[in-house]
mmCIF file of C-alpha atoms in Angstrom:
data_model
loop_
_atom_site.group_PDB
_atom_site.id
_atom_site.type_symbol
_atom_site.label_atom_id
_atom_site.label_comp_id
_atom_site.label_asym_id
_atom_site.label_seq_id
_atom_site.Cartn_x
_atom_site.Cartn_y
_atom_site.Cartn_z
ATOM 1 C CA MET A 22 3.835 -18.713 -9.062
ATOM 2 C CA PHE A 23 3.434 -14.977 -9.628
ATOM 3 C CA ILE A 24 4.165 -12.779 -6.612
ATOM 4 C CA HIS A 25 2.164 -9.559 -6.449
ATOM 5 C CA PHE A 26 3.925 -6.569 -4.978
ATOM 6 C CA ASN A 27 4.370 -2.887 -5.650
ATOM 7 C CA LEU A 28 7.955 -2.545 -6.886
ATOM 8 C CA ILE A 29 7.995 1.246 -6.710
ATOM 9 C CA GLU A 30 6.567 1.339 -3.172
ATOM 10 C CA TRP A 31 9.149 -1.273 -2.179
ATOM 11 C CA PHE A 32 11.985 0.959 -3.457
ATOM 12 C CA ALA A 33 10.461 3.979 -1.672
ATOM 13 C CA THR A 34 10.405 2.013 1.604
ATOM 14 C CA ILE A 35 14.068 1.000 1.232
ATOM 15 C CA ILE A 36 15.049 4.609 0.480
ATOM 16 C CA SER A 37 13.028 5.814 3.505
ATOM 17 C CA TRP A 38 14.754 3.383 5.873
ATOM 18 C CA SER A 39 18.131 4.323 4.363
ATOM 19 C CA ILE A 40 17.485 8.029 5.017
ATOM 20 C CA ILE A 41 16.396 7.290 8.592
ATOM 21 C CA GLY A 42 19.471 5.121 9.149
ATOM 22 C CA PHE A 43 21.743 7.821 7.700
ATOM 23 C CA ILE A 44 20.248 10.542 9.926
ATOM 24 C CA ALA A 45 20.492 8.275 12.994
ATOM 25 C CA PHE A 46 24.155 7.584 12.169
ATOM 26 C CA LYS A 47 24.878 11.323 11.841
ATOM 27 C CA ILE A 48 23.204 11.996 15.210
ATOM 28 C CA TYR A 49 25.197 9.139 16.755
ATOM 29 C CA GLN A 50 28.474 10.565 15.411
ATOM 30 C CA LYS A 51 27.788 13.977 16.976
ATOM 31 C CA LYS A 52 26.887 12.586 20.406
ATOM 32 C CA THR A 53 29.556 11.764 22.951
ATOM 33 C CA ASP A 54 27.373 9.275 24.838
ATOM 34 C CA ASP A 55 28.177 5.633 24.226
ATOM 35 C CA LEU A 56 24.746 4.176 23.441
ATOM 36 C CA GLU A 57 23.890 0.632 22.439
ATOM 37 C CA ASN A 58 22.633 0.300 18.862
ATOM 38 C CA TRP A 59 19.646 -1.907 19.705
ATOM 39 C CA LYS A 60 18.403 0.703 22.185
ATOM 40 C CA LEU A 61 18.619 3.419 19.544
ATOM 41 C CA VAL A 62 16.618 1.329 17.076
ATOM 42 C CA PHE A 63 14.054 0.614 19.806
ATOM 43 C CA ILE A 64 13.777 4.335 20.670
ATOM 44 C CA ILE A 65 13.336 5.285 16.986
ATOM 45 C CA LEU A 66 10.616 2.649 16.534
ATOM 46 C CA ILE A 67 8.736 3.879 19.614
ATOM 47 C CA GLY A 68 9.120 7.428 18.296
ATOM 48 C CA PHE A 69 7.097 6.335 15.246
ATOM 49 C CA LEU A 70 3.974 6.032 17.399
ATOM 50 C CA ALA A 71 1.733 8.981 16.714
ATOM 51 C CA LEU A 72 -1.865 10.043 16.644
ATOM 52 C CA ASP A 73 -2.656 10.313 12.949
ATOM 53 C CA LEU A 74 -4.953 12.512 10.967
ATOM 54 C CA ASN A 75 -6.272 10.497 8.011
ATOM 55 C CA TRP A 76 -7.247 11.895 4.654
ATOM 56 C CA VAL A 77 -9.011 9.547 2.266
ATOM 57 C CA SER A 78 -9.473 10.248 -1.412
ATOM 58 C CA ARG A 79 -11.092 8.003 -3.980
ATOM 59 C CA SER A 80 -8.004 5.855 -4.494
ATOM 60 C CA HIS A 81 -5.585 6.750 -1.702
ATOM 61 C CA SER A 82 -5.459 7.020 2.047
ATOM 62 C CA ILE A 83 -2.882 9.375 3.565
ATOM 63 C CA SER A 84 -1.994 9.564 7.252
ATOM 64 C CA PHE A 85 -0.397 12.646 8.772
ATOM 65 C CA ALA A 86 1.335 12.119 12.115
ATOM 66 C CA VAL A 87 -0.013 14.907 14.328
ATOM 67 C CA ILE A 88 0.613 14.138 18.006
ATOM 68 C CA PRO A 89 3.924 12.400 18.827
ATOM 69 C CA LEU A 90 2.629 9.782 21.284
ATOM 70 C CA GLY A 91 5.860 7.766 21.184
ATOM 71 C CA VAL A 92 7.949 10.832 21.999
ATOM 72 C CA LEU A 93 5.626 11.730 24.896
ATOM 73 C CA ILE A 94 5.756 8.185 26.300
ATOM 74 C CA LEU A 95 9.557 8.083 26.047
ATOM 75 C CA ALA A 96 9.886 11.543 27.595
ATOM 76 C CA LEU A 97 7.775 10.534 30.611
ATOM 77 C CA PHE A 98 9.577 7.225 31.051
ATOM 78 C CA LEU A 99 13.156 8.388 30.411
ATOM 79 C CA LYS A 100 12.990 11.661 32.360
ATOM 80 C CA LYS A 101 12.489 9.622 35.536
ATOM 81 C CA ARG A 102 15.673 7.705 34.727
ATOM 82 C CA GLY A 103 17.581 10.850 33.779
ATOM 83 C CA SER A 104 18.399 9.603 30.260
ATOM 84 C CA TRP A 105 15.884 11.588 28.224
ATOM 85 C CA GLU A 106 18.440 14.068 26.869
ATOM 86 C CA LYS A 107 20.560 11.234 25.456
ATOM 87 C CA TYR A 108 17.668 9.619 23.610
ATOM 88 C CA LYS A 109 15.578 12.677 22.709
ATOM 89 C CA PRO A 110 17.031 13.188 19.171
ATOM 90 C CA TYR A 111 16.345 9.541 18.295
ATOM 91 C CA ALA A 112 12.781 9.703 19.609
ATOM 92 C CA TRP A 113 12.086 12.806 17.513
ATOM 93 C CA LEU A 114 13.744 11.169 14.520
ATOM 94 C CA GLY A 115 11.214 8.355 14.886
ATOM 95 C CA PHE A 116 8.348 10.839 14.838
ATOM 96 C CA TRP A 117 9.660 12.812 11.843
ATOM 97 C CA ALA A 118 10.341 9.521 10.044
ATOM 98 C CA ASN A 119 6.560 9.316 9.570
ATOM 99 C CA TYR A 120 6.904 12.312 7.234
ATOM 100 C CA ILE A 121 9.881 10.773 5.420
ATOM 101 C CA PHE A 122 7.694 7.756 4.655
ATOM 102 C CA LEU A 123 4.751 9.983 3.710
ATOM 103 C CA PHE A 124 6.817 12.135 1.353
ATOM 104 C CA LEU A 125 8.457 9.197 -0.424
ATOM 105 C CA SER A 126 5.135 7.355 -0.587
ATOM 106 C CA LEU A 127 3.570 10.333 -2.393
ATOM 107 C CA ILE A 128 6.487 10.449 -4.834
ATOM 108 C CA ALA A 129 6.173 6.678 -5.364
ATOM 109 C CA ASN A 130 2.472 7.090 -6.198
ATOM 110 C CA LEU A 131 3.274 9.772 -8.772
ATOM 111 C CA ILE A 132 5.933 7.597 -10.398
ATOM 112 C CA HIS A 133 3.661 4.561 -10.231
ATOM 113 C CA GLY A 134 0.951 6.386 -12.151
ATOM 114 C CA GLN A 135 3.451 7.237 -14.894
ATOM 115 C CA ILE A 136 4.775 3.684 -15.289
ATOM 116 C CA TYR A 137 1.513 1.763 -14.842
ATOM 117 C CA ASP A 138 -1.124 3.427 -16.998
ATOM 118 C CA LYS A 139 -4.522 2.958 -15.339
ATOM 119 C CA SER A 140 -6.308 3.477 -18.653
ATOM 120 C CA ASP A 141 -4.551 0.475 -20.232
ATOM 121 C CA ILE A 142 -6.244 -2.868 -19.487
ATOM 122 C CA HIS A 143 -2.905 -4.654 -19.923
ATOM 123 C CA THR A 144 -1.678 -2.996 -16.732
ATOM 124 C CA PHE A 145 -4.196 -5.122 -14.848
ATOM 125 C CA ILE A 146 -4.455 -8.140 -17.144
ATOM 126 C CA SER A 147 -0.996 -8.816 -18.511
ATOM 127 C CA ASP A 148 -0.305 -12.524 -18.074
ATOM 128 C CA THR A 149 -3.235 -14.622 -19.255
ATOM 129 C CA SER A 150 -1.381 -17.915 -19.755
ATOM 130 C CA ASN A 151 -3.269 -19.635 -16.884
ATOM 131 C CA MET A 152 -6.505 -17.664 -17.205
ATOM 132 C CA GLU A 153 -9.713 -19.446 -16.326
ATOM 133 C CA VAL A 154 -13.343 -18.403 -16.362
ATOM 134 C CA ILE A 155 -15.630 -19.437 -13.546
ATOM 135 C CA ASN A 156 -19.399 -19.096 -13.316
ATOM 136 C CA VAL A 157 -20.399 -16.946 -10.333
ATOM 137 C CA ASP A 158 -24.110 -16.996 -11.091
ATOM 138 C CA THR A 159 -25.954 -19.096 -8.499
ATOM 139 C CA SER A 160 -29.089 -19.414 -10.633
ATOM 140 C CA LYS A 161 -29.857 -22.578 -12.563
ATOM 141 C CA ILE A 162 -28.981 -20.953 -15.900
ATOM 142 C CA GLU A 163 -26.062 -22.664 -17.629
ATOM 143 C CA TYR A 164 -23.436 -20.457 -19.231
ATOM 144 C CA SER A 165 -20.648 -21.373 -21.563
ATOM 145 C CA VAL A 166 -17.847 -19.252 -22.897
ATOM 146 C CA SER A 167 -15.089 -19.937 -25.383
ATOM 147 C CA LEU A 168 -11.719 -19.288 -23.743
ATOM 148 C CA SER A 169 -10.120 -18.427 -27.098
ATOM 149 C CA LYS A 170 -12.900 -15.896 -27.793
ATOM 150 C CA LEU A 171 -12.421 -14.468 -24.326
ATOM 151 C CA MET A 172 -8.670 -14.073 -24.945
ATOM 152 C CA GLU A 173 -9.495 -12.045 -28.077
ATOM 153 C CA MET A 174 -11.903 -9.917 -26.047
ATOM 154 C CA VAL A 175 -9.269 -9.245 -23.378
ATOM 155 C CA GLU A 176 -6.813 -8.132 -26.059
ATOM 156 C CA SER A 177 -9.278 -5.593 -27.448
ATOM 157 C CA ALA A 178 -10.780 -4.569 -24.088
ATOM 158 C CA TYR A 179 -10.535 -1.100 -22.613
ATOM 159 C CA LEU A 180 -11.149 0.337 -19.170
ATOM 160 C CA GLU A 181 -14.226 2.311 -18.331
ATOM 161 C CA GLU A 182 -15.507 3.966 -15.160
ATOM 162 C CA SER A 183 -18.152 1.853 -13.492
ATOM 163 C CA ASP A 184 -20.451 1.839 -10.505
ATOM 164 C CA ASP A 185 -19.689 -1.619 -9.077
ATOM 165 C CA TYR A 186 -22.044 -1.233 -6.127
ATOM 166 C CA TYR A 187 -24.958 -0.508 -8.446
ATOM 167 C CA TRP A 188 -24.234 -3.689 -10.436
ATOM 168 C CA ILE A 189 -23.974 -5.796 -7.303
ATOM 169 C CA GLU A 190 -27.237 -4.390 -5.945
ATOM 170 C CA GLU A 191 -28.941 -4.926 -9.286
ATOM 171 C CA ASP A 192 -27.738 -8.544 -9.459
ATOM 172 C CA LEU A 193 -28.833 -9.206 -5.872
ATOM 173 C CA HIS A 194 -32.358 -8.009 -6.587
ATOM 174 C CA THR A 195 -32.909 -9.754 -9.906
ATOM 175 C CA GLU A 196 -35.560 -12.427 -9.968
ATOM 176 C CA GLN A 197 -34.553 -16.069 -9.756
ATOM 177 C CA GLY A 198 -33.881 -17.424 -13.237
ATOM 178 C CA THR A 199 -33.004 -14.023 -14.700
ATOM 179 C CA PRO A 200 -29.480 -13.921 -16.173
ATOM 180 C CA LYS A 201 -27.018 -11.836 -14.219
ATOM 181 C CA GLN A 202 -25.300 -8.939 -15.918
ATOM 182 C CA PHE A 203 -21.840 -10.403 -15.176
ATOM 183 C CA PRO A 204 -22.136 -14.146 -14.632
ATOM 184 C CA TYR A 205 -18.391 -14.845 -15.006
ATOM 185 C CA GLN A 206 -15.211 -14.109 -13.140
ATOM 186 C CA LEU A 207 -11.703 -14.250 -14.576
ATOM 187 C CA ILE A 208 -9.206 -16.001 -12.329
ATOM 188 C CA GLU A 209 -5.488 -16.734 -12.635
ATOM 189 C CA VAL A 210 -4.761 -13.477 -14.447
ATOM 190 C CA ASN A 211 -1.764 -11.406 -13.427
ATOM 191 C CA PRO A 212 -1.086 -7.679 -13.705
ATOM 192 C CA LYS A 213 2.009 -6.138 -15.249
ATOM 193 C CA TRP A 214 5.129 -7.117 -13.280
ATOM 194 C CA GLY A 215 5.690 -4.850 -10.287
ATOM 195 C CA LYS A 216 2.071 -3.688 -10.210
ATOM 196 C CA TRP A 217 -0.109 -4.461 -7.217
ATOM 197 C CA TYR A 218 -3.816 -5.244 -7.385
#
């Protein structure tokens, strides 16, 4: 079984959590208050809560933490108990951790683009050992395809910009009995190791 995951994003997440843990440890060393570790982790996680401003490009979605909701909630709750000053640095660390994740995520995307070339079809179709072709055309027209011929086609294929929505619309509005433009679907193909779909 092939597991799909983004190796570079995974490393960026581990580095982000390591940085957050390191900063939390440094704050803990400077404080004289004896605080329980699980409470600090809880405070940092609540500090993550924020009202985000989202920016969406063609291939990416980026969220900028704008209003620190978690910090505001903790401030209201902990000021009544008189413990806000003890936990304040950890709450703000949680909020600023959003930017640690954002920064390392952007770096991971840059590195990802260098390692996994989007113009190379083999980035997306690397392992074809279990490849199958299925007919997705619901019309009565029978199709057949030679798997060996298809393997040759995959080897010589190249990527090209396409308007998928136009094709789908065109196929939906074709008359019954008219062949579809793309009557097949490849299944059981895997991308290059460490690349996500």
